[in-house]
Coordinates of C-alpha atoms in Angstrom, one line a residue:
P204 CA -4.1 5.4 -11.7
T205 CA -2.9 2.6 -13.9
H206 CA 0.4 2.4 -14.9
R207 CA 1.4 0.7 -18.1
A208 CA 4.5 -1.3 -18.1
H209 CA 7.4 -0.3 -19.8
I210 CA 8.5 -3.0 -22.5
P211 CA 11.3 -3.2 -24.5
H212 CA 11.5 -2.3 -27.8
A213 CA 13.3 -4.5 -30.2
A214 CA 12.0 -3.4 -33.5
A215 CA 14.8 -0.3 -34.2
A216 CA 17.5 -2.7 -34.2
R217 CA 16.1 -5.2 -37.0
P218 CA 17.1 -4.5 -40.3
A219 CA 14.4 -3.3 -42.3
S220 CA 13.9 -6.4 -45.0
N221 CA 13.3 -8.7 -41.4
A222 CA 9.5 -9.0 -42.0
A223 CA 9.4 -10.1 -38.4
P224 CA 6.6 -8.2 -36.3
S225 CA 7.7 -5.1 -34.6
G226 CA 7.9 -5.6 -31.1
P227 CA 10.5 -7.3 -28.1
S228 CA 12.1 -9.7 -29.2
L229 CA 12.1 -12.6 -26.1
S230 CA 15.8 -11.7 -25.4
S231 CA 14.8 -8.4 -24.1
L232 CA 12.4 -9.3 -22.3
S233 CA 13.5 -12.3 -20.4
V234 CA 16.8 -9.9 -20.2
A235 CA 14.3 -7.2 -18.4
L236 CA 12.5 -10.1 -16.8
S237 CA 15.8 -11.1 -15.1
S238 CA 17.1 -7.8 -14.0
G239 CA 14.0 -6.5 -12.3
S240 CA 13.3 -3.2 -14.8
L241 CA 10.3 -5.4 -16.3
T242 CA 7.6 -7.5 -13.8
S243 CA 6.0 -10.7 -16.0
H244 CA 3.1 -9.0 -13.6
A245 CA 3.3 -6.0 -16.1
L246 CA 3.4 -7.4 -18.6
V247 CA 1.0 -10.0 -19.0
S248 CA -1.2 -7.6 -17.5
E249 CA -0.9 -5.4 -20.5
A250 CA -0.6 -8.1 -22.9
H251 CA -4.3 -8.8 -21.3
R252 CA -5.7 -5.6 -21.7
A253 CA -4.7 -5.7 -25.5
A254 CA -6.1 -9.0 -25.8
S255 CA -9.4 -8.2 -24.5
S256 CA -9.5 -5.0 -26.4
P257 CA -11.8 -4.3 -29.0
A258 CA -8.7 -4.6 -31.6
G259 CA -7.3 -7.7 -29.2
R260 CA -11.2 -9.4 -29.9
N261 CA -10.9 -10.1 -33.8
A262 CA -7.7 -11.7 -32.9
F263 CA -8.2 -14.2 -29.7
T264 CA -10.8 -16.7 -30.1
S265 CA -10.4 -16.9 -26.4
V266 CA -8.4 -15.1 -23.6
L267 CA -8.4 -16.5 -20.2
P268 CA -9.3 -14.8 -17.4
L269 CA -6.9 -12.3 -15.5
P270 CA -6.5 -14.0 -12.1
P271 CA -4.7 -17.0 -12.8
L272 CA -2.9 -15.3 -15.2
L273 CA -1.7 -12.9 -12.6
D274 CA -1.4 -16.3 -10.2
A275 CA 2.2 -17.4 -12.7
A276 CA 3.0 -14.4 -13.7
A277 CA 3.7 -13.5 -9.8
A278 CA 4.7 -17.0 -9.7
S279 CA 7.7 -16.3 -12.5
D280 CA 8.7 -13.3 -10.6
R281 CA 9.3 -15.5 -7.7
R282 CA 11.8 -17.0 -9.7
R283 CA 13.7 -14.3 -11.0
R284 CA 14.5 -12.4 -8.5
S285 CA 15.5 -16.2 -6.7
G286 CA 17.4 -16.0 -9.7
A287 CA 16.3 -19.3 -10.5
P288 CA 14.0 -19.0 -13.7
L289 CA 12.6 -22.4 -15.0
S290 CA 14.2 -20.7 -19.2
P291 CA 14.0 -17.7 -21.2
L292 CA 10.4 -17.9 -21.5
D293 CA 9.2 -17.8 -18.1
G294 CA 7.4 -15.0 -17.2
V295 CA 6.2 -14.1 -21.1
P296 CA 3.2 -14.3 -22.1
V297 CA 2.2 -16.0 -25.1
A298 CA -0.9 -16.7 -27.3
V299 CA -1.1 -19.8 -29.0
K300 CA -3.5 -20.8 -32.5
G301 CA -6.9 -21.0 -32.2
N302 CA -7.1 -25.3 -33.1
L303 CA -4.7 -26.0 -30.0
S304 CA -6.6 -27.2 -26.4
V305 CA -5.8 -24.7 -23.7
A306 CA -7.4 -25.9 -19.9
G307 CA -9.8 -23.5 -19.8
S308 CA -10.3 -22.2 -23.0
S309 CA -14.0 -22.0 -24.5
G310 CA -12.2 -21.1 -28.3
T311 CA -11.1 -24.3 -29.7
D312 CA -14.1 -25.1 -31.6
A313 CA -12.7 -26.4 -34.7
A314 CA -15.1 -24.3 -36.8
S315 CA -17.2 -26.8 -35.6
A316 CA -20.5 -25.7 -33.9
A317 CA -20.6 -29.4 -31.8
L318 CA -18.0 -28.2 -29.7
A319 CA -19.4 -24.3 -29.8
G320 CA -19.2 -23.1 -26.1
D321 CA -17.5 -26.2 -24.8
V322 CA -14.7 -25.6 -22.2
C323 CA -11.6 -27.9 -23.1
P324 CA -9.9 -29.7 -20.1
Y325 CA -6.9 -29.7 -20.6
D326 CA -3.6 -28.7 -22.6
A327 CA -2.3 -29.3 -25.9
D328 CA 1.2 -31.2 -24.9
C329 CA 2.8 -28.2 -27.1
V330 CA 1.1 -25.8 -24.4
A331 CA 1.9 -28.1 -21.7
S332 CA 5.1 -27.6 -22.6
L333 CA 5.1 -23.9 -22.9
R334 CA 3.7 -23.8 -19.6
R335 CA 6.3 -26.4 -18.5
A336 CA 8.8 -23.2 -19.6
G337 CA 6.8 -20.7 -16.9
A338 CA 5.4 -18.8 -20.3
V339 CA 2.3 -17.5 -19.3
V340 CA -0.7 -18.6 -21.8
L341 CA -3.1 -16.3 -22.2
G342 CA -5.1 -17.8 -25.0

């Protein structure tokens, strides 16, 4: 059986006037990951499942394959268990806008037919910075 990650929900703590999307905050995810009540492996698995679902396919131009994402998540879980996370983002899955280059992604085509289907060989600088901070880039 598949077990879903319990992801802390911070939306209830937000005032109604806050227009931010509902969902867990970075700080609540970082605390849960550091305490061990949530693993990056479980969080990334759940985020990948959601991004790969029919609703997610309407929001993502490309989702990276799960195995390398789980490798990155496992490395983050090891760092957190040893008390040495790279940053509060370590192990947190993130999505980037489709016009940013993500190594291994085929979704960065800038709406150009000439680039359709190409696989990007490198990360944009901001994506590389996210990865250095330990974020797990979904696509």
